[in-house]
Coordinates of C-alpha atoms in Angstrom, one line a residue:
M1 CA 1.3 0.5 16.7
G2 CA 1.8 4.2 17.4
L3 CA 2.3 6.7 14.6
P4 CA 4.1 10.1 14.7
A5 CA 1.8 12.9 15.6
G6 CA 0.1 14.3 12.5
A7 CA 1.0 11.3 10.3
N8 CA -2.7 10.4 9.6
L9 CA -1.6 7.1 7.9
E10 CA -4.5 5.0 9.2
I11 CA -6.8 3.8 6.5
L12 CA -10.4 3.2 7.6
S13 CA -12.9 0.9 5.9
P14 CA -16.4 2.5 5.5
A15 CA -17.5 0.5 8.6
E16 CA -14.6 1.8 10.6
M17 CA -15.2 5.3 9.4
A18 CA -18.8 5.0 10.5
E19 CA -17.6 3.9 13.9
A20 CA -15.2 6.9 14.1
D21 CA -18.1 9.2 13.3
R22 CA -20.2 7.6 16.1
L23 CA -17.4 7.9 18.6
A24 CA -16.7 11.5 17.6
I25 CA -20.3 12.5 18.0
A26 CA -20.6 10.7 21.4
A27 CA -17.4 12.5 22.6
G28 CA -18.5 15.9 21.3
P29 CA -18.4 18.9 21.0
L30 CA -19.7 18.5 17.5
D31 CA -22.9 16.5 16.8
G32 CA -23.6 14.7 13.5
Y33 CA -24.7 17.8 11.7
G34 CA -21.7 19.7 13.0
L35 CA -19.4 17.2 11.4
M36 CA -21.5 17.5 8.2
Q37 CA -21.2 21.2 8.2
R38 CA -17.4 21.0 8.6
A39 CA -17.3 18.5 5.7
G40 CA -19.4 20.6 3.4
E41 CA -17.4 23.7 4.2
A42 CA -14.1 21.9 3.4
V43 CA -15.4 20.8 0.0
A44 CA -16.7 24.3 -0.8
A45 CA -13.3 25.7 0.1
V46 CA -11.6 23.5 -2.4
V47 CA -14.1 24.4 -5.1
L48 CA -13.6 28.2 -4.4
A49 CA -9.8 27.9 -4.3
R50 CA -9.3 25.6 -7.4
Y51 CA -12.2 26.6 -9.7
P52 CA -12.8 30.4 -9.2
A53 CA -13.6 30.8 -12.9
A54 CA -16.2 28.0 -13.0
S55 CA -19.3 29.5 -14.8
R56 CA -21.7 27.3 -12.8
V57 CA -21.4 24.6 -10.2
H58 CA -23.8 21.6 -10.3
V59 CA -24.1 19.8 -7.0
L60 CA -25.5 16.2 -7.2
C61 CA -27.0 15.1 -3.9
G62 CA -27.9 11.5 -2.9
P63 CA -30.3 10.6 0.0
G64 CA -27.7 9.8 2.6
N65 CA -25.0 11.7 4.5
N66 CA -23.0 12.2 1.4
G67 CA -25.9 14.0 -0.1
G68 CA -26.2 16.0 3.2
D69 CA -22.6 17.1 2.7
G70 CA -23.6 18.2 -0.8
Y71 CA -26.5 20.4 0.5
V72 CA -24.0 22.2 2.7
V73 CA -21.6 22.6 -0.2
A74 CA -24.4 24.1 -2.3
R75 CA -25.5 26.5 0.4
V76 CA -21.9 27.7 1.2
L77 CA -21.1 28.2 -2.5
A78 CA -24.3 30.1 -3.1
E79 CA -23.6 32.4 -0.1
A80 CA -20.2 33.1 -1.6
G81 CA -21.9 34.3 -4.8
V82 CA -21.3 31.2 -7.0
S83 CA -24.0 30.2 -9.4
V84 CA -25.2 26.8 -8.1
A85 CA -27.7 24.2 -9.3
V86 CA -28.8 21.4 -7.0
W87 CA -29.8 18.0 -8.5
A88 CA -31.2 15.4 -6.1
E89 CA -31.8 11.7 -6.1
G90 CA -34.0 10.5 -3.3
E91 CA -35.1 12.1 -0.1
P92 CA -33.1 12.2 3.1
R93 CA -34.5 10.1 6.0
A94 CA -36.7 12.3 8.2
G95 CA -34.9 13.7 11.2
S96 CA -31.5 12.7 9.8
D97 CA -28.5 15.1 9.6
A98 CA -28.9 15.1 5.8
A99 CA -32.5 16.2 6.3
I100 CA -31.3 19.1 8.5
A101 CA -28.8 20.0 5.8
L102 CA -31.5 20.0 3.1
A103 CA -33.8 22.2 5.3
R104 CA -31.0 24.8 5.6
C105 CA -30.3 24.8 1.9
R106 CA -32.8 27.2 0.4
L107 CA -31.8 26.5 -3.2
E108 CA -34.2 25.0 -5.7
R109 CA -33.8 21.2 -6.0
R110 CA -34.3 19.6 -9.4
P111 CA -34.6 15.8 -9.9
L112 CA -31.4 14.0 -11.0
E113 CA -33.2 12.5 -13.9
A114 CA -33.3 16.0 -15.5
F115 CA -29.6 16.7 -14.9
I116 CA -27.8 18.6 -17.6
A117 CA -24.5 20.5 -17.5
E118 CA -23.1 23.1 -19.8
P119 CA -19.5 23.2 -21.0
G120 CA -17.1 24.9 -18.6
S121 CA -19.3 24.1 -15.5
L122 CA -18.1 22.1 -12.5
V123 CA -19.8 19.1 -11.0
V124 CA -19.7 18.3 -7.3
D125 CA -20.4 14.6 -6.8
A126 CA -22.2 14.1 -3.5
L127 CA -24.4 11.2 -4.5
Y128 CA -23.1 8.2 -2.6
G129 CA -19.4 8.3 -1.5
A130 CA -17.6 5.5 0.2
G131 CA -20.6 3.6 1.5
L132 CA -22.0 2.4 -1.8
S133 CA -22.3 -1.4 -2.0
R134 CA -24.3 -1.9 -5.2
A135 CA -23.7 -1.0 -8.8
L136 CA -24.4 2.6 -9.9
S137 CA -27.4 2.6 -12.3
G138 CA -30.3 4.6 -13.6
D139 CA -30.1 8.4 -13.2
A140 CA -26.8 8.2 -11.3
A141 CA -25.1 6.2 -14.1
R142 CA -26.5 8.7 -16.6
A143 CA -25.1 11.6 -14.5
V144 CA -21.6 9.9 -14.8
E145 CA -21.9 10.0 -18.6
I146 CA -23.0 13.7 -18.6
A147 CA -20.1 14.7 -16.3
A148 CA -17.5 13.0 -18.5
G149 CA -15.3 15.8 -19.9
L150 CA -16.2 18.2 -17.1
S151 CA -14.2 18.9 -13.9
V152 CA -15.6 16.9 -11.0
V153 CA -14.9 17.3 -7.3
A154 CA -16.0 14.2 -5.4
V155 CA -17.2 14.3 -1.8
D156 CA -15.5 11.6 0.2
L157 CA -15.1 9.2 -2.8
P158 CA -16.3 9.3 -6.4
S159 CA -19.7 7.7 -6.5
G160 CA -19.4 4.2 -8.1
V161 CA -16.1 3.4 -6.4
S162 CA -16.2 0.9 -3.6
G163 CA -14.7 2.4 -0.5
E164 CA -13.9 -1.1 0.7
S165 CA -12.1 -2.5 -2.4
G166 CA -11.5 0.3 -4.9
E167 CA -13.6 -1.7 -7.4
I168 CA -15.9 0.1 -9.9
L169 CA -19.5 -0.7 -9.1
G170 CA -21.1 -0.5 -12.6
T171 CA -19.7 2.9 -13.5
A172 CA -18.1 5.7 -11.6
F173 CA -17.3 9.4 -11.7
C174 CA -13.7 10.4 -12.7
A175 CA -12.8 13.2 -10.3
A176 CA -10.1 15.8 -10.7
A177 CA -10.1 16.1 -6.9
T178 CA -11.6 14.1 -4.1
V179 CA -12.1 15.6 -0.6
T180 CA -12.3 13.0 2.1
F181 CA -12.5 13.4 5.9
A182 CA -10.4 12.4 8.9
R183 CA -8.7 9.4 7.2
K184 CA -8.5 7.9 3.7
K185 CA -10.4 4.7 2.8
P186 CA -9.0 1.7 0.9
G187 CA -10.8 2.8 -2.3
H188 CA -8.7 5.9 -2.4
L189 CA -5.5 3.8 -2.8
L190 CA -6.5 0.5 -4.4
L191 CA -6.9 0.3 -8.1
P192 CA -8.9 1.0 -10.2
G193 CA -10.6 3.3 -7.7
R194 CA -7.4 5.3 -7.2
E195 CA -7.5 6.4 -10.8
H196 CA -11.0 7.8 -10.4
C197 CA -10.1 10.0 -7.4
G198 CA -7.7 12.5 -8.9
E199 CA -5.9 14.4 -6.2
V200 CA -7.1 13.2 -2.8
M201 CA -7.3 15.9 -0.1
L202 CA -7.7 15.0 3.5
A203 CA -9.8 17.5 5.5
D204 CA -9.9 17.9 9.2
I205 CA -13.5 18.1 10.3
G206 CA -13.0 17.7 14.0
I207 CA -12.6 14.0 14.5
R208 CA -9.7 13.9 16.9
N209 CA -6.8 11.5 16.7
E210 CA -7.9 9.9 20.0
V211 CA -11.1 8.9 18.4
I212 CA -9.2 7.3 15.5
E213 CA -7.1 5.4 18.0
Q214 CA -10.2 3.9 19.5
V215 CA -11.2 2.4 16.2
A216 CA -7.8 0.5 16.3
A217 CA -7.3 0.5 12.5
R218 CA -5.0 -2.2 11.2
T219 CA -4.5 -0.8 7.7
F220 CA -2.1 2.0 6.8
E221 CA -0.9 4.1 3.9
N222 CA 2.7 3.1 3.2
E223 CA 4.7 6.2 3.8
P224 CA 8.1 6.6 5.6
E225 CA 6.4 7.9 8.8
L226 CA 5.0 4.3 9.2
W227 CA 8.5 2.7 9.6
L228 CA 11.1 5.5 9.7
S229 CA 11.7 5.2 13.5
N230 CA 12.9 1.6 12.8
F231 CA 14.9 2.4 9.7
P232 CA 18.5 1.1 10.2
T233 CA 21.4 3.6 10.5
P234 CA 24.9 2.4 11.2
A235 CA 26.6 3.3 14.6
V236 CA 30.0 4.9 14.7
D237 CA 31.7 1.7 15.9
T238 CA 30.0 -0.6 13.4
H239 CA 31.7 -3.1 11.2
K240 CA 30.4 -5.0 8.2
Y241 CA 28.9 -8.0 10.0
K242 CA 27.1 -5.7 12.5
R243 CA 25.4 -4.2 9.4
G244 CA 24.0 -7.7 8.5
H245 CA 25.0 -10.4 6.1
V246 CA 22.7 -11.3 3.2
S247 CA 23.0 -14.4 1.1
V248 CA 21.3 -14.7 -2.3
F249 CA 20.9 -18.1 -4.0
S250 CA 21.9 -18.1 -7.6
G251 CA 20.5 -20.2 -10.5
G252 CA 22.6 -22.2 -13.0
P253 CA 25.1 -20.8 -15.5
S254 CA 22.5 -19.4 -17.9
A255 CA 20.4 -17.8 -15.1
T256 CA 22.7 -16.0 -12.8
G257 CA 21.9 -12.3 -13.5
A258 CA 18.8 -12.1 -11.3
A259 CA 20.6 -13.2 -8.2
R260 CA 23.4 -10.7 -8.8
L261 CA 20.8 -8.0 -9.2
S262 CA 19.3 -8.9 -5.9
A263 CA 22.7 -9.1 -4.3
L264 CA 23.7 -5.7 -5.5
A265 CA 20.5 -4.2 -4.3
A266 CA 21.1 -5.7 -0.9
A267 CA 24.6 -4.2 -0.8
R268 CA 23.3 -0.8 -1.9
S269 CA 20.6 -1.0 0.8
G270 CA 23.1 -1.2 3.7
A271 CA 23.9 -4.8 4.2
G272 CA 27.5 -4.9 5.4
A273 CA 28.3 -8.2 3.6
V274 CA 26.6 -10.0 0.7
T275 CA 27.3 -13.4 -0.6
V276 CA 26.0 -15.1 -3.7
L277 CA 25.4 -18.8 -3.1
S278 CA 26.1 -20.5 -6.4
P279 CA 25.9 -24.0 -7.8
A280 CA 29.3 -25.3 -8.8
N281 CA 28.6 -25.1 -12.5
A282 CA 27.9 -21.4 -12.3
M283 CA 30.8 -20.3 -10.1
Q284 CA 32.9 -19.1 -12.9
V285 CA 30.1 -17.1 -14.5
N286 CA 29.3 -15.4 -11.2
A287 CA 33.0 -14.8 -10.3
A288 CA 33.4 -13.0 -13.6
H289 CA 30.7 -10.4 -12.6
L290 CA 31.3 -10.0 -8.9
T291 CA 33.7 -7.7 -7.1
S292 CA 32.7 -6.5 -3.6
I293 CA 30.0 -9.3 -3.4
M294 CA 31.4 -12.6 -2.1
L295 CA 30.8 -16.0 -3.7
R296 CA 30.4 -19.4 -2.2
K297 CA 29.3 -22.8 -3.6
A298 CA 26.0 -24.2 -2.5
D299 CA 24.8 -27.3 -4.3
T300 CA 23.2 -29.2 -1.5
V301 CA 21.2 -28.7 1.7
E302 CA 24.4 -29.6 3.6
D303 CA 26.2 -26.8 1.8
V304 CA 23.5 -24.4 2.9
Q305 CA 23.7 -25.6 6.5
E306 CA 27.5 -25.2 6.4
V307 CA 27.1 -21.6 5.2
I308 CA 24.7 -20.8 8.0
G309 CA 27.0 -22.3 10.5
D310 CA 30.3 -20.8 9.2
R311 CA 29.2 -17.3 8.0
R312 CA 26.0 -16.8 9.9
P313 CA 24.0 -14.8 7.2
S314 CA 21.3 -12.7 8.7
A315 CA 18.9 -13.0 5.8
F316 CA 18.5 -15.0 2.6
V317 CA 16.9 -14.3 -0.8
L318 CA 15.7 -17.4 -2.7
G319 CA 14.0 -17.5 -6.1
P320 CA 15.4 -15.0 -8.6
G321 CA 16.5 -17.1 -11.6
F322 CA 16.9 -20.1 -9.3
G323 CA 14.7 -22.6 -11.1
I324 CA 11.5 -24.4 -9.9
G325 CA 11.4 -27.7 -8.1
D326 CA 12.6 -29.8 -5.1
K327 CA 15.9 -28.0 -4.7
A328 CA 14.2 -24.6 -4.2
R329 CA 11.8 -26.1 -1.6
D330 CA 14.6 -28.0 0.2
F331 CA 16.8 -24.9 0.4
A332 CA 13.9 -22.7 1.7
L333 CA 12.9 -25.2 4.3
A334 CA 16.5 -25.6 5.4
V335 CA 16.8 -21.9 6.1
L336 CA 13.4 -21.8 7.9
A337 CA 14.4 -24.8 10.0
R338 CA 17.2 -22.8 11.6
K339 CA 16.3 -21.3 15.0
R340 CA 17.0 -17.6 15.1
Q341 CA 19.1 -17.8 18.2
D342 CA 21.2 -20.8 16.9
G343 CA 22.2 -19.5 13.5
G344 CA 21.4 -15.9 13.7
V345 CA 19.1 -16.1 10.6
E346 CA 16.6 -13.3 10.8
G347 CA 14.6 -14.1 7.7
L348 CA 14.0 -15.4 4.2
V349 CA 12.7 -13.5 1.3
L350 CA 11.0 -15.9 -1.1
D351 CA 10.4 -14.6 -4.7
A352 CA 9.9 -15.7 -8.2
D353 CA 10.9 -19.4 -8.7
G354 CA 11.0 -19.9 -5.0
I355 CA 7.3 -19.0 -4.8
T356 CA 6.2 -21.2 -7.7
S357 CA 8.2 -24.1 -6.2
F358 CA 5.6 -24.3 -3.4
R359 CA 2.6 -24.3 -5.7
N360 CA 1.2 -27.5 -4.3
T361 CA 2.9 -27.5 -0.9
V362 CA 2.1 -24.1 0.7
S363 CA 1.0 -25.9 3.9
T364 CA 4.6 -27.2 4.3
L365 CA 5.9 -23.7 3.9
S366 CA 3.3 -22.3 6.4
E367 CA 4.2 -25.0 8.9
A368 CA 7.9 -24.2 8.7
A369 CA 7.4 -20.5 9.0
G370 CA 4.9 -20.8 11.8
R371 CA 7.3 -22.1 14.4
P372 CA 7.8 -19.6 17.2
D373 CA 11.5 -19.6 16.7
A374 CA 11.5 -19.7 12.9
P375 CA 13.1 -17.0 10.9
A376 CA 10.7 -14.4 9.5
L377 CA 9.3 -15.2 6.0
I378 CA 8.6 -12.5 3.4
I379 CA 6.9 -13.7 0.2
T380 CA 6.7 -11.3 -2.8
P381 CA 4.3 -12.5 -5.4
H382 CA 2.9 -10.7 -8.4
E383 CA -0.7 -11.7 -9.2
G384 CA 0.2 -14.8 -11.2
E385 CA 2.5 -16.1 -8.5
F386 CA -0.1 -15.2 -5.8
G387 CA -2.6 -17.4 -7.7
R388 CA -0.2 -20.3 -7.8
L389 CA 0.2 -20.3 -4.0
F390 CA -3.4 -19.2 -3.1
P391 CA -5.7 -20.1 -6.0
D392 CA -8.8 -20.1 -3.9
I393 CA -8.1 -16.7 -2.3
L394 CA -7.3 -15.1 -5.6
G395 CA -10.5 -16.5 -7.1
D396 CA -12.8 -15.2 -4.4
K397 CA -14.5 -12.3 -6.0
K398 CA -15.9 -11.1 -2.7
L399 CA -12.4 -10.2 -1.4
S400 CA -10.5 -7.0 -2.2
K401 CA -6.8 -7.1 -2.9
L402 CA -6.3 -5.9 0.7
A403 CA -8.4 -8.8 2.0
K404 CA -6.7 -11.3 -0.2
A405 CA -3.3 -10.3 1.0
R406 CA -4.4 -10.5 4.6
A407 CA -5.9 -14.0 4.1
A408 CA -2.7 -15.2 2.4
A409 CA -0.5 -13.8 5.2
A410 CA -2.5 -15.6 7.8
R411 CA -2.4 -18.8 5.9
A412 CA 1.3 -18.8 5.1
N413 CA 2.5 -17.3 8.4
A414 CA 4.4 -14.8 6.3
V415 CA 4.5 -11.2 5.4
I416 CA 2.9 -11.0 1.9
V417 CA 4.0 -8.4 -0.6
Y418 CA 1.2 -8.6 -3.1
K419 CA 2.9 -6.6 -5.9
G420 CA 1.3 -4.3 -8.5
A421 CA 0.8 -0.6 -9.0
D422 CA -1.2 -0.7 -5.7
T423 CA 1.1 -3.1 -3.8
V424 CA -0.4 -4.4 -0.6
I425 CA 1.9 -5.5 2.3
A426 CA 0.2 -7.8 4.9
A427 CA 1.4 -9.4 8.0
P428 CA 0.0 -12.6 9.8
D429 CA -1.1 -10.4 12.7
S430 CA -3.6 -8.6 10.3
R431 CA -1.6 -5.4 9.9
A432 CA -1.5 -4.2 6.3
A433 CA -0.2 -1.3 4.3
I434 CA -1.2 0.0 0.8
N435 CA 1.6 1.6 -1.3
A436 CA 0.8 4.5 -3.6
N437 CA 4.1 5.9 -4.9
G438 CA 4.6 3.2 -7.6
A439 CA 5.5 4.2 -11.1
P440 CA 5.0 2.4 -14.5
W441 CA 8.7 2.5 -15.1
L442 CA 9.1 -0.3 -12.6
A443 CA 7.2 -2.7 -14.9
T444 CA 10.5 -4.1 -16.3
A445 CA 12.3 -7.5 -16.0
G446 CA 14.4 -7.8 -12.9
S447 CA 12.7 -5.1 -11.0
G448 CA 11.3 -7.6 -8.5
D449 CA 14.7 -9.1 -7.9
V450 CA 15.9 -5.7 -6.7
L451 CA 12.9 -5.4 -4.4
S452 CA 13.8 -8.8 -2.8
G453 CA 17.4 -7.6 -2.2
I454 CA 16.3 -4.4 -0.5
S455 CA 13.9 -6.4 1.7
A456 CA 16.6 -8.8 2.7
A457 CA 19.1 -6.1 3.5
L458 CA 16.7 -4.3 5.9
L459 CA 15.8 -7.6 7.5
A460 CA 19.6 -8.3 8.0
Q461 CA 20.0 -4.9 9.6
G462 CA 17.4 -5.7 12.3
M463 CA 14.2 -4.3 11.0
Q464 CA 11.1 -6.5 11.7
A465 CA 9.6 -8.3 8.7
F466 CA 6.5 -6.2 8.2
E467 CA 8.4 -2.9 8.5
S468 CA 11.2 -4.2 6.3
A469 CA 8.8 -5.2 3.5
C470 CA 6.9 -1.8 3.8
A471 CA 10.2 0.2 3.6
A472 CA 11.5 -1.9 0.7
V473 CA 8.4 -1.4 -1.3
W474 CA 8.4 2.3 -0.8
I475 CA 12.1 2.8 -1.5
H476 CA 12.0 0.6 -4.6
A477 CA 9.0 2.5 -5.9
E478 CA 10.4 5.9 -5.1
A479 CA 13.7 5.1 -6.8
G480 CA 11.8 4.0 -9.9
R481 CA 9.6 7.1 -9.9
R482 CA 12.5 9.5 -9.6
F483 CA 14.5 7.8 -12.4
G484 CA 11.5 7.8 -14.8
P485 CA 11.5 6.8 -18.5
G486 CA 14.2 4.5 -19.7
L487 CA 14.6 2.7 -16.4
T488 CA 16.0 -0.9 -16.5
A489 CA 16.5 -3.1 -13.5
E490 CA 20.3 -2.6 -13.7
D491 CA 19.7 1.1 -13.1
L492 CA 17.7 0.5 -9.9
P493 CA 20.5 -0.3 -7.3
L494 CA 22.3 2.9 -8.0
A495 CA 19.0 4.8 -8.1
L496 CA 18.4 3.7 -4.6
V497 CA 21.3 5.8 -3.2
A498 CA 19.6 9.2 -3.2
V499 CA 16.5 7.8 -1.7
L500 CA 18.4 6.0 1.0
R501 CA 20.5 9.1 1.8
E502 CA 17.4 11.1 2.4
L503 CA 15.9 8.4 4.6
V504 CA 19.0 8.1 6.7
E505 CA 19.1 11.9 7.2
A506 CA 15.4 11.9 8.2
R507 CA 16.0 9.0 10.5
Q508 CA 18.7 10.9 12.4
K509 CA 16.2 13.6 13.2
V510 CA 13.7 11.2 14.7
P511 CA 13.8 11.3 18.5
I512 CA 14.9 8.0 20.1
G513 CA 12.4 6.3 22.5

């Protein structure tokens, strides 16, 4: 998948970053030490720009390339007239780039076991970075304690944070700023690592985009540049059904609100027509609250099939307030059984009760979604719902949230939106995106119902499932972030408008083709 020039949205695992380094060195003109020199200079520039009044800078250097970056940082800062102390743990391997950096750094080295830092000083963490795979302990763990309360600038990733998963390995530095190189790692975006990074700054050290393309990354940061070229904008000659028709299944008379929230979100997100499919005993309740959104009875699978045949909805939402059980499963499978070309059904968004209804029958869902001509399936679980569908995947401690979402997507033949403050969107073809613009205000009842409606509206307007899910997650989070304190789910559909307007305006500036 191509990205706009300069987007830099690929996220590289530590192994992929090592491969990018290798390819960049092979291609030239910079060798390994040349890249290290650029990296150290980038970190030093951040320190000089952000902390000009620091009384002293303590640079902590490990034995590997991260430590080599640290030796460059120390040398450059000292040459700029900064008071610098270097604290080292371990020796670089003889002949390595880190050994070259050490040889060119003429400052006195002190053992990390003796590390002390005075109030008002700054710590540069160049101990281990993204490649750490074991718990931080001993002198390094003690250094974390000493640095608590001081400003810390981390080189690549705060030591103690897993670059692969964002997990904290024993303990970890809490940085005010993290300077990383070429591309971000999963640990910069996945929690709890993201909270330890502070502001993440991406430095260009000479690894060209062509090199990154050779790595063929399949993970991306979820920003509009990832999907904006596919974002739907209505043509001049459009009419409501050209803009897509979304149908949302409603629960019974005491549980209709969630479906209406989802339906309103779909309407606000550009669907030209939206219908609430209601059981007969909830028709009056729904009718009393709906104006522009249509209403139709749907008590049986035959009713659902009739709706598909008569009104040809482009996308469905099933789950919000619907109830758990056979009816939810039967309705979902009825939608997925429809061939795209026959009924025009582009996709199904399965949320809430719809997810839980497949707790013990996920293979049935996977089989239905795996047909070549089946509508696309987007499943939007929070962690509890994820565990109901995929208990073995959730329980695998060796897997990161990113890896879990990928495994679930492959098993279910669906796009998985694994919700949370670090929502991961994963597709069956192994593409994945990590979202980072979430806000705590979205942790409110009904928020997920709105997300489902946005997803369905974008599907109905012709976006592919992965792009629809990515766009919906970002839009939903951005609307919540901008609204801020006091947000309720009822506020969200209207809060979408300003975000959508900006995206449509930006989309109109994107070249076609």
